[in-house]
mmCIF file of C-alpha atoms and ligand atoms in Angstrom:
data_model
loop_
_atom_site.group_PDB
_atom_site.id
_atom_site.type_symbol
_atom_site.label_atom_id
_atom_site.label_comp_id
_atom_site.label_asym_id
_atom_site.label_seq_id
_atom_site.Cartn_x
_atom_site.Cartn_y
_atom_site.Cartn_z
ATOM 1 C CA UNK A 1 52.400 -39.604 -220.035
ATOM 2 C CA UNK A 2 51.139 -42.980 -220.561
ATOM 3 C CA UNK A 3 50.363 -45.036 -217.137
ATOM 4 C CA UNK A 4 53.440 -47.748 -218.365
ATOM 5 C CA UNK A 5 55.627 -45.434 -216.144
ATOM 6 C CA UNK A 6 53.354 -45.326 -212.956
ATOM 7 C CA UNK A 7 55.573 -47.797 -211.157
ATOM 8 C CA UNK A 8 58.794 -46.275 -210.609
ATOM 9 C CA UNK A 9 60.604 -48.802 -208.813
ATOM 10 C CA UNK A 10 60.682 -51.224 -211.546
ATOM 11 C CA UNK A 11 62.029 -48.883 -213.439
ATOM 12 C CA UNK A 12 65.659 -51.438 -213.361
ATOM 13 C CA UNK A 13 66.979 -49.433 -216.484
ATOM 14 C CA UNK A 14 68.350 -46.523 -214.744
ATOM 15 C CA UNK A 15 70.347 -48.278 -212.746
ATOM 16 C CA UNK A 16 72.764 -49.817 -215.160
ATOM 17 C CA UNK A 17 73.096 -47.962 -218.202
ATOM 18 C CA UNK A 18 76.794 -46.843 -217.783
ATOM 19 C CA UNK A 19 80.096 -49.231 -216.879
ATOM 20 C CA UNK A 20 80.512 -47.991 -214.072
ATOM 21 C CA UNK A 21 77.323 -48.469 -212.430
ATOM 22 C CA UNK A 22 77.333 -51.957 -213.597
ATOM 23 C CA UNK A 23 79.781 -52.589 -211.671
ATOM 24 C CA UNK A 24 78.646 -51.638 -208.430
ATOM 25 C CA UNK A 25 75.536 -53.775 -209.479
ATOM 26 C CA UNK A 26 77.791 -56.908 -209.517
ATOM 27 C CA UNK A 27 79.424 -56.747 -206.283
ATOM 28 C CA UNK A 28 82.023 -59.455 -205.168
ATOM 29 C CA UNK A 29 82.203 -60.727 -208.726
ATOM 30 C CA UNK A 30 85.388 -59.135 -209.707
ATOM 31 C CA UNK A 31 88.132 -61.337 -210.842
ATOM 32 C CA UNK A 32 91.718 -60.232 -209.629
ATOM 33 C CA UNK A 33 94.769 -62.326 -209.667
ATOM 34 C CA UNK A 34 94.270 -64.210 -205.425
ATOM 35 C CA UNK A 35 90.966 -65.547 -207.051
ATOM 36 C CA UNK A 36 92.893 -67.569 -209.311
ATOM 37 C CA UNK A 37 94.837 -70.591 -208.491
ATOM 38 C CA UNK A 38 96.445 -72.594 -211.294
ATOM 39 C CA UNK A 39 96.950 -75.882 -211.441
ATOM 40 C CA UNK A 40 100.131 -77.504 -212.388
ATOM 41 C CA UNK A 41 101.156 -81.459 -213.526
ATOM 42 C CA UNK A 42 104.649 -82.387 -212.374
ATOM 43 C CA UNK A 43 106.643 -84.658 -214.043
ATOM 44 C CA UNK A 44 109.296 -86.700 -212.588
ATOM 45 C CA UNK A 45 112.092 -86.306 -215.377
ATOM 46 C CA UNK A 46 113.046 -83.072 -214.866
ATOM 47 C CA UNK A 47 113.864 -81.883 -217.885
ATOM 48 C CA UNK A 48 110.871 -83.036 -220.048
ATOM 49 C CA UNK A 49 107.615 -81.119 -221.159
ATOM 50 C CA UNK A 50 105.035 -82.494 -222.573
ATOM 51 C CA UNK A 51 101.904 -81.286 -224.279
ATOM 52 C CA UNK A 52 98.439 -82.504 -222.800
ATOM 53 C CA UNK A 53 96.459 -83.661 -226.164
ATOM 54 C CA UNK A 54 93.098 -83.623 -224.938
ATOM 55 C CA UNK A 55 93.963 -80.062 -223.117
ATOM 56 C CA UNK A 56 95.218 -77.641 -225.587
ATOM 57 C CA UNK A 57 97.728 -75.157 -224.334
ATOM 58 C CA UNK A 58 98.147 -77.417 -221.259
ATOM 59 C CA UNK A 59 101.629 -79.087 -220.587
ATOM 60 C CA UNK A 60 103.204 -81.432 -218.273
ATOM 61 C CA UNK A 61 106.829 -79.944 -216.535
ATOM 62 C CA UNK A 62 109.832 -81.160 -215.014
ATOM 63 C CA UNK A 63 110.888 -79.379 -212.319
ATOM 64 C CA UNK A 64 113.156 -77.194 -214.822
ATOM 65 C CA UNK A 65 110.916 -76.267 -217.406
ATOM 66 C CA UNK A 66 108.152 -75.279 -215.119
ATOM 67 C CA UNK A 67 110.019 -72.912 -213.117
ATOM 68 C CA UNK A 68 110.805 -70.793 -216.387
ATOM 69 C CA UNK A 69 107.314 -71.142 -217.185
ATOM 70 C CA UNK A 70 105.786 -69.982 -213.596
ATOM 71 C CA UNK A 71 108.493 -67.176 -213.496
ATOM 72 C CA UNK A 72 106.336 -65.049 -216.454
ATOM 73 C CA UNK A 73 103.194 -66.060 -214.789
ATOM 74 C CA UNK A 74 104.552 -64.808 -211.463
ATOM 75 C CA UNK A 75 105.473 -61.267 -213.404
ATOM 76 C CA UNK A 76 102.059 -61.059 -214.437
ATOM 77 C CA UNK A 77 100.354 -61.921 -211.464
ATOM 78 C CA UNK A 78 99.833 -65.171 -210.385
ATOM 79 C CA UNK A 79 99.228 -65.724 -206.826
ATOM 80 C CA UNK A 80 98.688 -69.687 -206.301
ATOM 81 C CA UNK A 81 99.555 -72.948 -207.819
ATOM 82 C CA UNK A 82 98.112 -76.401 -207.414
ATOM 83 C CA UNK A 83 100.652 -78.568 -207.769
ATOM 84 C CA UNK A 84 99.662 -82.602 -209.230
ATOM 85 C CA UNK A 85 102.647 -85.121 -209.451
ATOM 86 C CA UNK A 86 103.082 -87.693 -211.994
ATOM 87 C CA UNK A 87 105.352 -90.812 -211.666
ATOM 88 C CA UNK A 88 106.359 -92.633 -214.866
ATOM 89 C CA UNK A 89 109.211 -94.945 -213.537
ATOM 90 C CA UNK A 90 108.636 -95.033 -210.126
ATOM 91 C CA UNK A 91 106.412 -97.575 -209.364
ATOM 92 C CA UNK A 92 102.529 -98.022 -208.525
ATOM 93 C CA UNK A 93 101.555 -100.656 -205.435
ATOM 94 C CA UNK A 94 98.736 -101.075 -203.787
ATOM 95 C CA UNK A 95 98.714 -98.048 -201.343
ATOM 96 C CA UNK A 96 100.578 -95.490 -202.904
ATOM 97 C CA UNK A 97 104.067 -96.004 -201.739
ATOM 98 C CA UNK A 98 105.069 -93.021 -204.171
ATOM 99 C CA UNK A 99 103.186 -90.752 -202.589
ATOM 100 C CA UNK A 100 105.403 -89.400 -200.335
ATOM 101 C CA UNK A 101 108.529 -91.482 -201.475
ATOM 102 C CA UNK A 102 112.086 -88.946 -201.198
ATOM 103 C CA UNK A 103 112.191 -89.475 -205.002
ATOM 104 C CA UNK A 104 108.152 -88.287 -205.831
ATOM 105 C CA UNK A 105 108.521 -85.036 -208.145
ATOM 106 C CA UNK A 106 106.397 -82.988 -205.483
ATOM 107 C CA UNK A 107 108.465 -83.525 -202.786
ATOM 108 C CA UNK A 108 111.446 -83.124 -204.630
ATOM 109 C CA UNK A 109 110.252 -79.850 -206.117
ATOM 110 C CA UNK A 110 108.744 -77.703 -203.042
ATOM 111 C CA UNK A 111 112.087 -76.625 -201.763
ATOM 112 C CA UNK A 112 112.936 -75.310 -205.008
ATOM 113 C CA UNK A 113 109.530 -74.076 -205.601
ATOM 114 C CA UNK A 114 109.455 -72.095 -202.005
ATOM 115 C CA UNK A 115 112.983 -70.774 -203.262
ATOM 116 C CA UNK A 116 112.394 -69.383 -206.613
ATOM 117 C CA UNK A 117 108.911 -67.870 -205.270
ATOM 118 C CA UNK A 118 109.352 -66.832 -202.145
ATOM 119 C CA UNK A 119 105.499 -65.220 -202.759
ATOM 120 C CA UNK A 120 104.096 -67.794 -204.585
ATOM 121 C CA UNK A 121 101.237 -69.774 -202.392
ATOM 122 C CA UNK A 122 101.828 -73.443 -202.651
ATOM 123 C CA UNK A 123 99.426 -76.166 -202.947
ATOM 124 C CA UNK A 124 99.196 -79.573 -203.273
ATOM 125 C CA UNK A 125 96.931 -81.702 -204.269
ATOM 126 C CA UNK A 126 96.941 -84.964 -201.903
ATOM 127 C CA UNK A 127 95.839 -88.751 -203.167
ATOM 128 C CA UNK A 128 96.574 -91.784 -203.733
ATOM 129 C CA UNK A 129 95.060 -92.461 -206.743
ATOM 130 C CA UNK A 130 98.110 -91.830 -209.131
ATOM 131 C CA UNK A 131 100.157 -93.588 -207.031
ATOM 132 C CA UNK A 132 98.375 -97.025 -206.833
ATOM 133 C CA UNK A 133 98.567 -99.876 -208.588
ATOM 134 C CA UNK A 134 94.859 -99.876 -208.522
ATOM 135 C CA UNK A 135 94.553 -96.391 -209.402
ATOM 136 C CA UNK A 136 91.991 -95.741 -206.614
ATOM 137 C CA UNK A 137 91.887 -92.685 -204.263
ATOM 138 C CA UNK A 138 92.564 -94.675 -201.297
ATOM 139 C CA UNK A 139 93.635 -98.594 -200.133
ATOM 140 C CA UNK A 140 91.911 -101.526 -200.768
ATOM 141 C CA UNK A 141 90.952 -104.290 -198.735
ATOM 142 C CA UNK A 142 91.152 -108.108 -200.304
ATOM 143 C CA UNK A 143 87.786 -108.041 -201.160
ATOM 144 C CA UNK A 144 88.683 -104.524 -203.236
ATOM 145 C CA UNK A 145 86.644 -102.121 -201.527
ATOM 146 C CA UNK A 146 88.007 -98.912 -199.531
ATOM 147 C CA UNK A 147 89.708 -100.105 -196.107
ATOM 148 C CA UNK A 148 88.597 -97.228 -194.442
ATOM 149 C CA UNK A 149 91.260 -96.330 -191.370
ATOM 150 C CA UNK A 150 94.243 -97.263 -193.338
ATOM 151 C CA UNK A 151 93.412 -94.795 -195.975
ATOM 152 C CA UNK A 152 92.984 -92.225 -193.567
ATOM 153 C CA UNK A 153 96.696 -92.764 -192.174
ATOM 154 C CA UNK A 154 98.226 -93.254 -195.765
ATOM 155 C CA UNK A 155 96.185 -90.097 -196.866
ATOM 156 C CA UNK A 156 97.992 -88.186 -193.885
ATOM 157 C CA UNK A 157 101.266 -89.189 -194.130
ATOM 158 C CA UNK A 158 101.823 -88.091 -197.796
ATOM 159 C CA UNK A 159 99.799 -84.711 -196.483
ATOM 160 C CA UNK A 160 102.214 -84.286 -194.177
ATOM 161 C CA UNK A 161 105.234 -84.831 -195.985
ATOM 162 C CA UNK A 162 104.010 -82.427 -198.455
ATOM 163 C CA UNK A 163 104.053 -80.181 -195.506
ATOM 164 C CA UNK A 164 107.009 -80.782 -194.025
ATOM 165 C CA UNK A 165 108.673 -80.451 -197.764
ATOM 166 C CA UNK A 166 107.266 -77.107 -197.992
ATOM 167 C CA UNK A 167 103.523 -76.741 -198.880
ATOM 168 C CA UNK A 168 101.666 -73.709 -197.717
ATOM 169 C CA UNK A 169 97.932 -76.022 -198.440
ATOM 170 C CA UNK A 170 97.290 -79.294 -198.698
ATOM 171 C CA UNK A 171 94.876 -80.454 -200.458
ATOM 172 C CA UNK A 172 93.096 -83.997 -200.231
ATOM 173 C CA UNK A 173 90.826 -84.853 -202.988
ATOM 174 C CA UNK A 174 90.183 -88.769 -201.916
ATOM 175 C CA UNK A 175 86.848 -87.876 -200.117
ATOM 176 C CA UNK A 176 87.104 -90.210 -197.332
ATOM 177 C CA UNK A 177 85.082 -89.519 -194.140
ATOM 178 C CA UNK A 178 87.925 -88.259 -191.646
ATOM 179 C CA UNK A 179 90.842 -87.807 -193.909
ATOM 180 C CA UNK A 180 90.587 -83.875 -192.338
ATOM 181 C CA UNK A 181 90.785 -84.398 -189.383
ATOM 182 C CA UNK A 182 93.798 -87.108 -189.522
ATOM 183 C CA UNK A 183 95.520 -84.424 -191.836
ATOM 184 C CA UNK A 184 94.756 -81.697 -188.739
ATOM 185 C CA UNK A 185 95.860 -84.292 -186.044
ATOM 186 C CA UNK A 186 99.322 -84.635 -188.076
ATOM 187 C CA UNK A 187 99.875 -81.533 -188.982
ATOM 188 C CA UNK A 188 99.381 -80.499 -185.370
ATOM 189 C CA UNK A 189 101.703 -83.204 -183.612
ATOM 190 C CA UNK A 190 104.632 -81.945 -185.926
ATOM 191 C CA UNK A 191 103.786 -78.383 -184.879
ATOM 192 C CA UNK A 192 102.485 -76.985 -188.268
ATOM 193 C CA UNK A 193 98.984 -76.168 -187.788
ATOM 194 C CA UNK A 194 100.014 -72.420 -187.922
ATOM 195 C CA UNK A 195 102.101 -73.080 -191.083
ATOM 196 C CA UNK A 196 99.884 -75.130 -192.895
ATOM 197 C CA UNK A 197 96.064 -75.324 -194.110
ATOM 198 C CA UNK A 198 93.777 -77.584 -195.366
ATOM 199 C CA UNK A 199 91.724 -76.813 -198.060
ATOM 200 C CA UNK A 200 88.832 -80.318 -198.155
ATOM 201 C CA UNK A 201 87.834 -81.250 -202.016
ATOM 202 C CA UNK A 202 84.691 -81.069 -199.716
ATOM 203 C CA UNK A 203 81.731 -81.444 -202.080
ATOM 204 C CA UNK A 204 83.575 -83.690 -204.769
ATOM 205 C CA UNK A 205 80.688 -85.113 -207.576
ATOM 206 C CA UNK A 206 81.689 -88.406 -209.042
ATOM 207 C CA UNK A 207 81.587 -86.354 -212.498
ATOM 208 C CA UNK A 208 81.574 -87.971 -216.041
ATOM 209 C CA UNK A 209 83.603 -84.279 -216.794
ATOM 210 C CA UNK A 210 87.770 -85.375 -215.343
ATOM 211 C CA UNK A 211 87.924 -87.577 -218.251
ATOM 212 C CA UNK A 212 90.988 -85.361 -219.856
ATOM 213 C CA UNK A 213 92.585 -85.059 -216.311
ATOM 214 C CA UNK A 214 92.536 -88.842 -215.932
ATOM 215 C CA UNK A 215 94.786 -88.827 -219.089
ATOM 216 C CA UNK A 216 96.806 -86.415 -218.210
ATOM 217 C CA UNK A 217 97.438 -87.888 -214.914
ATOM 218 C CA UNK A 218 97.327 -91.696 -216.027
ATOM 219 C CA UNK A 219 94.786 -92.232 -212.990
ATOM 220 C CA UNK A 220 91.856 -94.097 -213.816
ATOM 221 C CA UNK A 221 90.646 -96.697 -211.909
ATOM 222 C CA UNK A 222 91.617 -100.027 -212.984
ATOM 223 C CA UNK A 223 88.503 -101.699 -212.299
ATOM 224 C CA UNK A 224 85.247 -100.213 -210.653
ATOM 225 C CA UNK A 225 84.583 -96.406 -210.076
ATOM 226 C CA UNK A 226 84.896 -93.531 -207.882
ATOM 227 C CA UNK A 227 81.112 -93.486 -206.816
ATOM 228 C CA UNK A 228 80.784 -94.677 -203.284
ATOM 229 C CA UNK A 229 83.239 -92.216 -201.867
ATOM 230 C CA UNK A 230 82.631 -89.289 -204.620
ATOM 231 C CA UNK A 231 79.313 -87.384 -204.475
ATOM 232 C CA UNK A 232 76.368 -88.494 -206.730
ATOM 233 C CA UNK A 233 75.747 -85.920 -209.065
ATOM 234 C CA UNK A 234 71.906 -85.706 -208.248
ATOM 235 C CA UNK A 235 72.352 -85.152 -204.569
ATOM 236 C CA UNK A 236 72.633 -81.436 -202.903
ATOM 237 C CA UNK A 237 71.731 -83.289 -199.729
ATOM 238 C CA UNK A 238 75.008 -85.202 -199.014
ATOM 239 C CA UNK A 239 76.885 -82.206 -200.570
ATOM 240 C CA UNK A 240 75.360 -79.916 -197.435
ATOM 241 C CA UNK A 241 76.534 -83.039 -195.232
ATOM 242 C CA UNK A 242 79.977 -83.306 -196.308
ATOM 243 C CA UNK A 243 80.741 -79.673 -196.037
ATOM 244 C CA UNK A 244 79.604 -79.898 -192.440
ATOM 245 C CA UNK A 245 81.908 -83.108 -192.142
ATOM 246 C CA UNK A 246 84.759 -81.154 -192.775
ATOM 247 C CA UNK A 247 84.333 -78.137 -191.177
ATOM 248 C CA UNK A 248 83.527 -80.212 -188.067
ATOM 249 C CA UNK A 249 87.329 -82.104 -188.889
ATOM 250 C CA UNK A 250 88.993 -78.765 -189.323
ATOM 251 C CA UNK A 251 88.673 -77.906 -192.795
ATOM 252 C CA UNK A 252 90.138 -73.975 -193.266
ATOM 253 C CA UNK A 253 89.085 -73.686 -196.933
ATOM 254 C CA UNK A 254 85.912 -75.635 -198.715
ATOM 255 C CA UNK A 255 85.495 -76.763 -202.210
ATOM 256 C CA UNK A 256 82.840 -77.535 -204.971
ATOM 257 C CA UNK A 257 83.947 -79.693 -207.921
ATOM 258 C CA UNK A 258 83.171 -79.166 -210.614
ATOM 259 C CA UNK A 259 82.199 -76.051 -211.039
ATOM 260 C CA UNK A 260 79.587 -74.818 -213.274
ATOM 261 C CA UNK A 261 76.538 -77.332 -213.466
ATOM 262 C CA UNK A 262 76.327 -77.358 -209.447
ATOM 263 C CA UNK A 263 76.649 -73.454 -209.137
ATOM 264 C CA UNK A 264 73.597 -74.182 -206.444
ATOM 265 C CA UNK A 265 75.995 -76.387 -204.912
ATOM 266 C CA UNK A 266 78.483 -73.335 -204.566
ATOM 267 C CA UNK A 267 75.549 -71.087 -203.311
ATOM 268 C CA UNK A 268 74.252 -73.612 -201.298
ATOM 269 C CA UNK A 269 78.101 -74.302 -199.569
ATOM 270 C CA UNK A 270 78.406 -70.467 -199.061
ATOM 271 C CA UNK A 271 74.907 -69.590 -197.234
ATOM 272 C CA UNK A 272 75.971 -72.863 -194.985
ATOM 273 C CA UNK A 273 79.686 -71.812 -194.373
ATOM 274 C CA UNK A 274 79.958 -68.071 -195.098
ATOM 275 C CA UNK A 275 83.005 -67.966 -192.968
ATOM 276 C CA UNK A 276 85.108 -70.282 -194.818
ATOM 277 C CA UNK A 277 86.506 -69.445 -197.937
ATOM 278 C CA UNK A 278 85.182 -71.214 -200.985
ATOM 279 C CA UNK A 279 86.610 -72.407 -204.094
ATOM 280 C CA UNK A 280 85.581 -73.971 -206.780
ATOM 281 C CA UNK A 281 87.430 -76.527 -209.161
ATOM 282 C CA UNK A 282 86.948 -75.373 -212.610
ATOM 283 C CA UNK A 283 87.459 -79.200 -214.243
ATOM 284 C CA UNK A 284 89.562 -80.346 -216.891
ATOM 285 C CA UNK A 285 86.040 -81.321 -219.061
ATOM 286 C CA UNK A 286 85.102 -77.493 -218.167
ATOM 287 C CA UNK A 287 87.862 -76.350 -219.465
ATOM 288 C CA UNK A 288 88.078 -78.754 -222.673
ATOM 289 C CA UNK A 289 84.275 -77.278 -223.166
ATOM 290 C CA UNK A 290 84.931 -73.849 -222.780
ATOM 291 C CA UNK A 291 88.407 -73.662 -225.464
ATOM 292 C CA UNK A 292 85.950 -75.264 -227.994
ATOM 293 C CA UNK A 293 83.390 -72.788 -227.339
ATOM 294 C CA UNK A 294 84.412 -70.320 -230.571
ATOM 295 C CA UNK A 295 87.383 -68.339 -232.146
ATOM 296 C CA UNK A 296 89.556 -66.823 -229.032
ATOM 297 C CA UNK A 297 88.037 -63.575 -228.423
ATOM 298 C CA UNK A 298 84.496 -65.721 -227.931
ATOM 299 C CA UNK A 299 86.232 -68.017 -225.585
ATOM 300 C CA UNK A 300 87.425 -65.123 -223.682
ATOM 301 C CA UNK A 301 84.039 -63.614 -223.473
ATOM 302 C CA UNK A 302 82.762 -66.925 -222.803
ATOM 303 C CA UNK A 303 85.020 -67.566 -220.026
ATOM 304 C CA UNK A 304 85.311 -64.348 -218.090
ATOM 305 C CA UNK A 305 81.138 -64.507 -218.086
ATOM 306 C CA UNK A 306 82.085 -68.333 -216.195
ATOM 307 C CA UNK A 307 84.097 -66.676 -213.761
ATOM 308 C CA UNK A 308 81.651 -63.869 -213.051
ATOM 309 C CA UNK A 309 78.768 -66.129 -212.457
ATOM 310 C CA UNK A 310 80.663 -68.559 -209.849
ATOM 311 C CA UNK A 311 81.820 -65.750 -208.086
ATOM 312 C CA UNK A 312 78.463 -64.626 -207.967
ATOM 313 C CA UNK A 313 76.950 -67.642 -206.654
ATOM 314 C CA UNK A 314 79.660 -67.126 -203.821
ATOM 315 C CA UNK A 315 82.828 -68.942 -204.995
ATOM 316 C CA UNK A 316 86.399 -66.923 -203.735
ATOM 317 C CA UNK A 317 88.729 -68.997 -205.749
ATOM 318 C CA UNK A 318 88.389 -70.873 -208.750
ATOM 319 C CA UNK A 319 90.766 -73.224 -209.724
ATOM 320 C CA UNK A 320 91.258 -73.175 -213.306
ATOM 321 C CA UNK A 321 93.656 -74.275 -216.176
ATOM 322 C CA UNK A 322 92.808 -70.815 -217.772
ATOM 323 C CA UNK A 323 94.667 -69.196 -215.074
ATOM 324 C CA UNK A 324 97.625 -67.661 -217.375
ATOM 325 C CA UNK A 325 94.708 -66.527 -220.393
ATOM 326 C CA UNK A 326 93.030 -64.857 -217.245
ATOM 327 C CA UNK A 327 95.803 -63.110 -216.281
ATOM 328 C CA UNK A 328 96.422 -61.778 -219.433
ATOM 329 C CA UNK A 329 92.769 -59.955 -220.113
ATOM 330 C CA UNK A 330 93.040 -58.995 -216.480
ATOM 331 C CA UNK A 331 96.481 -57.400 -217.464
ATOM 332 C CA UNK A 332 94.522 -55.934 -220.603
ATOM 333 C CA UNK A 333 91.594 -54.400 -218.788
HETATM 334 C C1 PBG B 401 92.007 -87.223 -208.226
HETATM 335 C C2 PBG B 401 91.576 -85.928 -208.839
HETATM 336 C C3 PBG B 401 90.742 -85.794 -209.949
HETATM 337 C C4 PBG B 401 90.689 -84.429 -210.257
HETATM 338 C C5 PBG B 401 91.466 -83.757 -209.307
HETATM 339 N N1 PBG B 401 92.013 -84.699 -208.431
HETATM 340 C C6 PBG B 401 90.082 -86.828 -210.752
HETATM 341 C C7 PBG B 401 89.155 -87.766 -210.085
HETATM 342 O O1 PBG B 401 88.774 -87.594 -208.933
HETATM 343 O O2 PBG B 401 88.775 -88.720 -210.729
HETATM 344 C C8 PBG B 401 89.931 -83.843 -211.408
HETATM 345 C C9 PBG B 401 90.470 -82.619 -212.011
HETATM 346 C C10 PBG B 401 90.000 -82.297 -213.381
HETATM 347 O O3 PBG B 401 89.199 -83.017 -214.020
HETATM 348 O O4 PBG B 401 90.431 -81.246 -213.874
HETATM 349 N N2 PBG B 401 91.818 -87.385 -206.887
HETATM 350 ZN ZN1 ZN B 402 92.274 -89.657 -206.220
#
């Protein structure tokens, strides 16, 4: 016997040399259908479908070609949709009036949505940004930066007539100071805090990785950037800050975004708030990274290994345009 074996416990090999002890060295990493949510784009024409260019296998629906689509995705699994409207003739003014307008797509389509999937968990994503004129997340003041409190109101009246058209979550993405709790305060007078949660884009990074998202959703800014009410990238500091700002406004759900270069974010969010679930927003760069990453079966491998490591650093949903490839290798393993 040669003295290389004298110290037993770091003897690791043992422990992991068969599948099924692997597994129970990974625990809370498994990936079943409730830690997926998949995110939709909702067109107003009803009818239409359109391909997203810089997102293959992504598409923009009417109403009527997404239910068809969601139907097979329901069959095999899915659990939650994240629903993003897009207005082409209605118009864009300077806070948003589309929003929450009778004619906005999302309003339109929860009642049918709720009906065709009675299961299905709704939610929507609220903001004003593709609703503007301006085409930023909140309203402006003359001077064209962020007048705070009327935001805050605008932001909480389209929440809540997303909720009172049928959402099970909203979900505010602006990253305003207080847009949480004026969602909670809303939701509350019209007697749907039991019927109703918020899940807070909490720690939202002013990322150079949405750039195919702001196609797809035809919301850039017009002028300016996102930067003083999105997160710099740099800084875990105000990330541990905002998460505490909206748990203290009534956040039920937290979120990281984007997802895999600020996995210590995701840790970091979890050890702070390990009573509130956690997702994480798998981005539409992310995503446009990960389908060029090889031939399919090496984007598979590629992305199931993702979703492994962010549940491992403590997300409990990711949000991700791979949702119906996911549910398909779950369906094959
Ligand atoms: C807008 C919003 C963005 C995303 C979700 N909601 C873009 C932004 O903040 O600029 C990004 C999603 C993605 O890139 O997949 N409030
Ligand atoms: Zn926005």
């Amino acid at each position: 016997m040669s003295n290389l074996f004298l110290c037993p416990e770091h003897i690791l090999q043992g422990g992991y040399f068969n599948a099924t002890l692997r597994k129970l060295q990974e625990p809370n990493t498994s990936i079943q259908p409730h830690n997926i949510m998949y995110p939709v784009f909702l067109l107003e024409n009803e009818d239409a479908m359109q391909a997203v260019s810089s997102m293959p296998n992504v598409f923009r629906y009417g109403i009527n070609k997404l239910i068809p689509a969601l139907e097979e995705l329901v069959k095999q699994g899915l659990k939650s949709i994240l629903i993003f409207g897009i207005v082409e003739t209605l118009p864009k003014d300077p806070t948003g009036t589309s929003a929450d307008a009778s004619e906005n797509p999302v309003i339109k389509a929860l009642p049918r949505l709720r009906e065709a999937f009675p299961e299905l968990l709704l939610a929507c994503d609220v903001c004003l940004c593709p609703y503007t004129s301006h085409g930023h997340c909140g309203v402006l003041t003359d001077k064209g930066v962020i007048d705070h409190e009327p935001s805050v109101k605008r932001i909480a009246e389209v929440a809540l007539a997303y909720a009172k058209a049928g959402a099970h979550i909203v979900a505010p993405s602006d990253m305003m100071d207080n847009r949480i709790k004026g969602i909670k305060d809303a939701l509350i007078l019209n007697g749907l805090q039991n019927q109703v949660s918020v899940l807070s884009y909490s720690c939202k990074f002013a990322s150079s990785m949405y750039g195919p998202f702001r196609d797809t959703m035809k919301s850039s800014p017009m002028a300016g950037d996102r930067k003083c009410y999105q997160l710099p990238p740099g800084s875990a500091g105000l990330a541990a800050r905002a998460a505490a700002r909206d748990v203290a406004e009534g956040a039920d759900f937290l979120m990281v975004k984007p997802g895999l270069p600020y996995l210590d974010i995701v840790r970091q969010t979890k050890d702070q708030f390990p009573n509130h679930p956690l997702f994480i927003y798998q981005v539409s760069g992310e995503y446009a990274m990960i389908s060029k990453s090889g031939d399919s079966k090496e984007v598979e491998t590629i992305l199931m290994e993702t979703l492994t490591c962010m549940r491992r650093a403590g997300a409990d949903c990711i949000i991700t345009y791979f949702a119906p490839l996911i549910l398909s290798i779950i369906k094959k393993q």
